[in-house]
Tab-separated table of C-alpha atoms and ligand atoms in Angstrom:
chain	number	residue	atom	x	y	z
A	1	UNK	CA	21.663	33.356	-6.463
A	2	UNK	CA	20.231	30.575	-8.577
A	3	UNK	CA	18.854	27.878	-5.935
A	4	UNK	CA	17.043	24.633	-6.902
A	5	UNK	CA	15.777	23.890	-3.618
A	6	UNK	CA	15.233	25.212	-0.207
A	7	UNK	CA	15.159	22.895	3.085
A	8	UNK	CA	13.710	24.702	6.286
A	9	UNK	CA	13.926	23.536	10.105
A	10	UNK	CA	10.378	24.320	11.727
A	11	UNK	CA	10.989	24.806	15.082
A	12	UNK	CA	12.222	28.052	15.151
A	13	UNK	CA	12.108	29.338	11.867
A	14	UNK	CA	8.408	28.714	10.476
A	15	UNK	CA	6.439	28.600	14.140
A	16	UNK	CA	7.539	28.710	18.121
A	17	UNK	CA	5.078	25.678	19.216
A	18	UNK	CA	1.790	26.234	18.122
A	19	UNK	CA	2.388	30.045	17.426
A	20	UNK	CA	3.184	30.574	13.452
A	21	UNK	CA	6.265	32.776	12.734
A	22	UNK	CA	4.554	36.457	11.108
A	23	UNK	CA	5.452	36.048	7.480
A	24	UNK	CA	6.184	32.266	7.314
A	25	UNK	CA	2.955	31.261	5.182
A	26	UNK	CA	3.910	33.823	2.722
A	27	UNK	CA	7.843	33.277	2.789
A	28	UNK	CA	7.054	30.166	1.858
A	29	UNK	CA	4.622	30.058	-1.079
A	30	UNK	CA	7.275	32.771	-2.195
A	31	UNK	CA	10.052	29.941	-2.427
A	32	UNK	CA	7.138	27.609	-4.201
A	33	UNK	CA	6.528	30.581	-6.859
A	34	UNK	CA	9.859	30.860	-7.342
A	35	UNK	CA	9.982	26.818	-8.420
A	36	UNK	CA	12.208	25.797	-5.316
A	37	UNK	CA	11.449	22.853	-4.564
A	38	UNK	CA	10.768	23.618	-0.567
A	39	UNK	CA	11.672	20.669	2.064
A	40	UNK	CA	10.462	20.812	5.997
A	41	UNK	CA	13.562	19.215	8.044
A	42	UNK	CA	13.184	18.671	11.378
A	43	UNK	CA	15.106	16.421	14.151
A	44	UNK	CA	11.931	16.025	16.550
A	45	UNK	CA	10.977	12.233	15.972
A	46	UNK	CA	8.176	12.267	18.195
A	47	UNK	CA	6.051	12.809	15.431
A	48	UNK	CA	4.431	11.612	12.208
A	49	UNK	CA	4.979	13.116	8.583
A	50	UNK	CA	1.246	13.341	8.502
A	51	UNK	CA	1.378	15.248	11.873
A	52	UNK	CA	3.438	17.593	10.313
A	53	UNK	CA	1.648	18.326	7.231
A	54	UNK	CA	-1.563	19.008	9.245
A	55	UNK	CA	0.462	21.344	11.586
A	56	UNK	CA	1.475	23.324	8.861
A	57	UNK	CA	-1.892	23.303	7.325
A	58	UNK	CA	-2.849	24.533	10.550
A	59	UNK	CA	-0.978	27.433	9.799
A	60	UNK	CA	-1.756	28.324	6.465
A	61	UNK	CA	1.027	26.669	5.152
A	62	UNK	CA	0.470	23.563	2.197
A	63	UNK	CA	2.809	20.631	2.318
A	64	UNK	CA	2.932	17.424	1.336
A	65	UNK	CA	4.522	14.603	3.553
A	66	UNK	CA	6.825	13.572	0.726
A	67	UNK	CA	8.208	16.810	1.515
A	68	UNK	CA	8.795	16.591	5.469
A	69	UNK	CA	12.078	14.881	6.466
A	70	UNK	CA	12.565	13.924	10.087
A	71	UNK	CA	15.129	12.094	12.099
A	72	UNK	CA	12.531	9.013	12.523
A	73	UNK	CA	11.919	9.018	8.869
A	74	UNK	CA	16.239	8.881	8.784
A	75	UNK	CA	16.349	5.646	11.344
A	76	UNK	CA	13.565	3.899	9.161
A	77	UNK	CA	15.024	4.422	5.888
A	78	UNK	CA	18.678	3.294	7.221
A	79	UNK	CA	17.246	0.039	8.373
A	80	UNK	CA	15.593	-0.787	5.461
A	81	UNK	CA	18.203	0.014	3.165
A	82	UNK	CA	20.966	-1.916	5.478
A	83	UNK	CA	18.855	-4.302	7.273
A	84	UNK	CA	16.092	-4.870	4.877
A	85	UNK	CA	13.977	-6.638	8.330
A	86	UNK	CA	14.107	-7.474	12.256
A	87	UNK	CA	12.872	-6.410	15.644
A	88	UNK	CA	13.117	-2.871	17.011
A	89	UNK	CA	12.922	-2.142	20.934
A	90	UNK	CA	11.889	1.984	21.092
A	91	UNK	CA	12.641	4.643	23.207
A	92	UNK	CA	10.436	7.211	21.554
A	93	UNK	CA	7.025	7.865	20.440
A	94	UNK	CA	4.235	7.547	17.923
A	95	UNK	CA	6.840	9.101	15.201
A	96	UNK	CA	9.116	6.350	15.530
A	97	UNK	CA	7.519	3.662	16.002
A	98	UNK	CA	5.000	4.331	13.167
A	99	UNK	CA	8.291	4.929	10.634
A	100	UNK	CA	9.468	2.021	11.866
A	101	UNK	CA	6.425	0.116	11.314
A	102	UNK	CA	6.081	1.685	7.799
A	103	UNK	CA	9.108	0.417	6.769
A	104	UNK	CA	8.051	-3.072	7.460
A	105	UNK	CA	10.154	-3.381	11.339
A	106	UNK	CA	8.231	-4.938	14.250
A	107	UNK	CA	8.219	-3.349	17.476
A	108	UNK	CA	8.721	-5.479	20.178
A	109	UNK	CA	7.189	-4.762	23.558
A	110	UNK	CA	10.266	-6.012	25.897
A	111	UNK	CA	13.956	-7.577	25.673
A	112	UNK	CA	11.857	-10.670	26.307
A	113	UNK	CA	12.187	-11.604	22.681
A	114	UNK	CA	15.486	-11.357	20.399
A	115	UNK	CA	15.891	-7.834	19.933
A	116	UNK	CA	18.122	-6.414	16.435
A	117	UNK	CA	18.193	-2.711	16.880
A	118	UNK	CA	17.387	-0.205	19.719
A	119	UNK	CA	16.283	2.858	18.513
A	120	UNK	CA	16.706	5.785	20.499
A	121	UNK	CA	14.792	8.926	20.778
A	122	UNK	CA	12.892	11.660	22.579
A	123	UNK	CA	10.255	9.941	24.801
A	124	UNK	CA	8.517	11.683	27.490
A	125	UNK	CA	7.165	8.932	28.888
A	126	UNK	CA	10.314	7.114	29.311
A	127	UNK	CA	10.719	4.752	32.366
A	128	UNK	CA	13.282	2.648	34.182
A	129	UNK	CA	11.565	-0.992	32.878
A	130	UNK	CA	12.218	0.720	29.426
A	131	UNK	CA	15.773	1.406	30.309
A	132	UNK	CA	16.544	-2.349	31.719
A	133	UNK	CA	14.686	-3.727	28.332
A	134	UNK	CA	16.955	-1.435	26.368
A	135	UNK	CA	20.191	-2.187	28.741
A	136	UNK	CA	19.381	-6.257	27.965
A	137	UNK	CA	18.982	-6.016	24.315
A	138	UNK	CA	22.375	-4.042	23.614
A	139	UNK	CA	24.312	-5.595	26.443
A	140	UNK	CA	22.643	-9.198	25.967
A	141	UNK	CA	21.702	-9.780	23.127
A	142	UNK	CA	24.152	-7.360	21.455
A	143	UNK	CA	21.125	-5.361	19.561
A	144	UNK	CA	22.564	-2.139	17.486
A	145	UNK	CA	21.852	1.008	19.500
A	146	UNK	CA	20.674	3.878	17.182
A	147	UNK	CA	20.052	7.813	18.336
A	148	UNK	CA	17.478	9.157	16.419
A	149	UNK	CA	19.294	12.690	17.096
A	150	UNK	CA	21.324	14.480	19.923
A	151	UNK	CA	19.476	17.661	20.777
A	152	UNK	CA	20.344	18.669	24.199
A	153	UNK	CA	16.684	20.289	24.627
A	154	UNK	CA	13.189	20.332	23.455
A	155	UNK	CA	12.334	24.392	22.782
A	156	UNK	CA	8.748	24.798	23.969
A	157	UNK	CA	6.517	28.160	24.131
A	158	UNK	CA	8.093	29.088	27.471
A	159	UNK	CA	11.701	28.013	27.047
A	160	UNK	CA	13.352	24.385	27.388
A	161	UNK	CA	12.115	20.876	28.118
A	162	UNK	CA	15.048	18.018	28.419
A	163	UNK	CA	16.000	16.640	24.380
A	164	UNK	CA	16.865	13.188	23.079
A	165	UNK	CA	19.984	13.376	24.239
A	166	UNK	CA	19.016	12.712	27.605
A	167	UNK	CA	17.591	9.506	26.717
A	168	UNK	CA	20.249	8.677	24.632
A	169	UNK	CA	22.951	9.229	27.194
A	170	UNK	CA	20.874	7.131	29.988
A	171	UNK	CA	21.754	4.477	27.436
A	172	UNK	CA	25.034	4.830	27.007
A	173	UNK	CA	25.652	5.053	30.746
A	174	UNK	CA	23.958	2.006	31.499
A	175	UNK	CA	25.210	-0.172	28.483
A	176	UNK	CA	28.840	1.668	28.367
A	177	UNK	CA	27.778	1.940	24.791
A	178	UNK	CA	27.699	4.805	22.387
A	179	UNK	CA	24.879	4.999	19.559
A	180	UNK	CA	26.212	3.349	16.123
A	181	UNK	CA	24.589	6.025	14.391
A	182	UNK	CA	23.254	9.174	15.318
A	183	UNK	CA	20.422	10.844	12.583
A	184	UNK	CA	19.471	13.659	13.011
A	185	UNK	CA	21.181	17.357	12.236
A	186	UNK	CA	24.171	17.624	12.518
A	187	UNK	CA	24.603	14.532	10.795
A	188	UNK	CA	24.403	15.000	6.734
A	189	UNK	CA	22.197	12.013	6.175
A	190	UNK	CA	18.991	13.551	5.646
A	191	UNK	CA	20.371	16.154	3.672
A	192	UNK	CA	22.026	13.793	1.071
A	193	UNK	CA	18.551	12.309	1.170
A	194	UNK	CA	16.932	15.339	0.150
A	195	UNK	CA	20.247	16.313	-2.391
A	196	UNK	CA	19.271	12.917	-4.237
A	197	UNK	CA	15.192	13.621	-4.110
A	198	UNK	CA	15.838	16.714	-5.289
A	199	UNK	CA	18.123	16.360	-8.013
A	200	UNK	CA	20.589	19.119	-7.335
A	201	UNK	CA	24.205	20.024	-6.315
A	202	UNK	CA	24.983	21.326	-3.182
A	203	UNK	CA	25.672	24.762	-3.964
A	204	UNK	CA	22.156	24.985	-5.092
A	205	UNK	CA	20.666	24.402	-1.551
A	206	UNK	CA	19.602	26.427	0.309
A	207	UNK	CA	19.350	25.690	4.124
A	208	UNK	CA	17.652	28.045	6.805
A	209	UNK	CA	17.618	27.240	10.180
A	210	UNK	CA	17.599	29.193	13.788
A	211	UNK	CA	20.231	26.870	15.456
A	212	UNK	CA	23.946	26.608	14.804
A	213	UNK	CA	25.333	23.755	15.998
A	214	UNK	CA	22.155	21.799	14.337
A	215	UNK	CA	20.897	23.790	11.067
A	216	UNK	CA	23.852	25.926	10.310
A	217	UNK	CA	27.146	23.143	10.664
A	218	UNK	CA	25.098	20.587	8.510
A	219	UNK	CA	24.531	22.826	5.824
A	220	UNK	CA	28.381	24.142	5.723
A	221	UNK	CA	29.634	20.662	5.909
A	222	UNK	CA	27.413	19.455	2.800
A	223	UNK	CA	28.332	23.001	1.272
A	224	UNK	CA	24.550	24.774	0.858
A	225	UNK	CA	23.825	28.303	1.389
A	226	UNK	CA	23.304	28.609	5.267
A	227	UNK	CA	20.850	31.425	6.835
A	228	UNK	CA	20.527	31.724	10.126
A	229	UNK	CA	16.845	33.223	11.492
A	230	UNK	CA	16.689	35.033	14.277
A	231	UNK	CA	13.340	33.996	15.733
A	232	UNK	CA	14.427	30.829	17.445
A	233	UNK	CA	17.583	29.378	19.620
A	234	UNK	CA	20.057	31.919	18.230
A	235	UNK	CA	20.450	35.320	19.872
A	236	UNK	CA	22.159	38.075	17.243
A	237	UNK	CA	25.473	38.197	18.938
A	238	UNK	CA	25.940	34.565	19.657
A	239	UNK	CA	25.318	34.665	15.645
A	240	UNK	CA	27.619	37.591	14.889
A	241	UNK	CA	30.753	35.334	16.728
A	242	UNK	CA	30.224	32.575	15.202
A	243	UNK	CA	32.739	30.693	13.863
A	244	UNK	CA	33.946	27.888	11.220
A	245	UNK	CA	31.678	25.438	10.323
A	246	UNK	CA	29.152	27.401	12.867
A	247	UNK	CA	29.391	30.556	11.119
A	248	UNK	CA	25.876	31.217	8.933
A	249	UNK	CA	26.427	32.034	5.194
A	250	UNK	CA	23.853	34.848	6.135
A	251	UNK	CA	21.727	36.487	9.086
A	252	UNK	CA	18.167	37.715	8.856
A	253	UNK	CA	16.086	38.592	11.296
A	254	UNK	CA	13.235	36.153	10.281
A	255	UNK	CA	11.984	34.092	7.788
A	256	UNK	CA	9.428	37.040	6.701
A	257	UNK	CA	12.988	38.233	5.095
A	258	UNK	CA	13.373	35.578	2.954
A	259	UNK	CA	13.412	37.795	-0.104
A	260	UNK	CA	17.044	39.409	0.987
A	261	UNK	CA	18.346	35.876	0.431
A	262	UNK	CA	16.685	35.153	-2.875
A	263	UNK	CA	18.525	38.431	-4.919
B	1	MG	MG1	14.759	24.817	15.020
């Protein structure tokens, strides 16, 4: 199959934490040598681009952070290209709020001040003042609530840590709002934004990812090529029965099989 470009979820597929995935580093300078343009995607918005590139380094794998897409990266680049300005309240971390910054949106320490836009996302430090603050601004001041993304859970070495989602829904219980927008995978935002960096079709993507309902549905709806890794949230049988938009293109066991995709 002739494929332009290759976009690959991290958790999961290239490393579990800080353990690299055997084979990654080499899958993936194979997809360089091949002249696929290669794209890291990930819905985690706790961290930077530069974080990213250095974890990868890390591991033996070279990227650049015009290459790493993640769902704080997608809330910046909305707001700049709807909103142009204004004042964010966060739920989240350093990730977030540094996108934010970098795409010239002041962060604003409390509902104390007119608030535009809350921006929702994973935050392990997250309290009830920054719940009240977020409550005011959206019920208030009628701020736009934004979810960076929905993941139920945070994967960590040793199983599952509580996602975005749970932030997200304190929100919504406590505002009787729902996010206006919601980022991350499944949503086909970032995707398009890599389609258009890229300069290819659809059918010339290819997506690999180790969860369905994330990695798998967002590359059937745009219409890539979705694989499906078994190193990562996906057992093989919950794979095999897959179905409809959840059903992966292809199986492999892991990334270090990369080559049974590429003939
Ligand atoms: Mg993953």
């Amino acid at each position: 199959m002739l494929f332009k470009a290759v976009v690959l979820d991290l958790d999961g597929v290239l490393y579990r934490g800080e353990n690299p995935i055997p084979g990654a580093r080499e899958a993936v300078s194979k997809l360089r040598s091949l002249g696929l343009k290669v794209y890291f995607l990930t819905n985690n918005s706790t961290k930077t681009r530069a974080d990213y590139v250095q974890k990868l380094s890390r591991m033996g794998i070279p990227a650049k952070e015009r290459e790493v897409y993640t769902s704080a990266l997608a809330a910046a680049h909305f707001l700049k290209e709807r909103y142009k300005k204004g004042v964010a309240f966060v739920i989240g971390e350093r990730g977030l709020k540094s996108e934010l910054k970098a795409s010239g949106f002041r962060i604003a320490r409390s509902a104390n001040e007119k608030i535009d836009f809350v921006v929702v996302g994973l935050d392990r430090s997250l309290t009830y003042e920054k719940l009240a603050h977020a409550q005011r601004a959206i019920r208030e001041q009628n701020a736009l609530f934004l979810a960076t993304n929905a993941d139920p859970t945070l994967p960590v070495e040793k199983g599952e840590l509580p996602g975005s989602a749970a932030m997200v829904s304190a929100v919504s219980a406590c505002t009787g709002r729902k996010p206006a927008f919601t980022f991350g995978k499944p949503n086909t935002f970032l995707l398009e934004c890599i389609l258009a960096d890229a300069g290819c079709t659809p059918s010339e993507l290819l997506v690999i990812g180790d969860r369905l309902a994330t990695d798998i549905a967002v590359a059937n709806k745009i219409g890539a090529y979705s694989v499906l890794v078994l190193t990562g949230a996906t057992s093989k049988s919950q794979a095999r029965n897959a179905k409809g938009i959840l059903k992966p293109k292809k199986i492999i066991n892991s990334i270090a099989e990369i080559g049974k995709v590429l003939c």
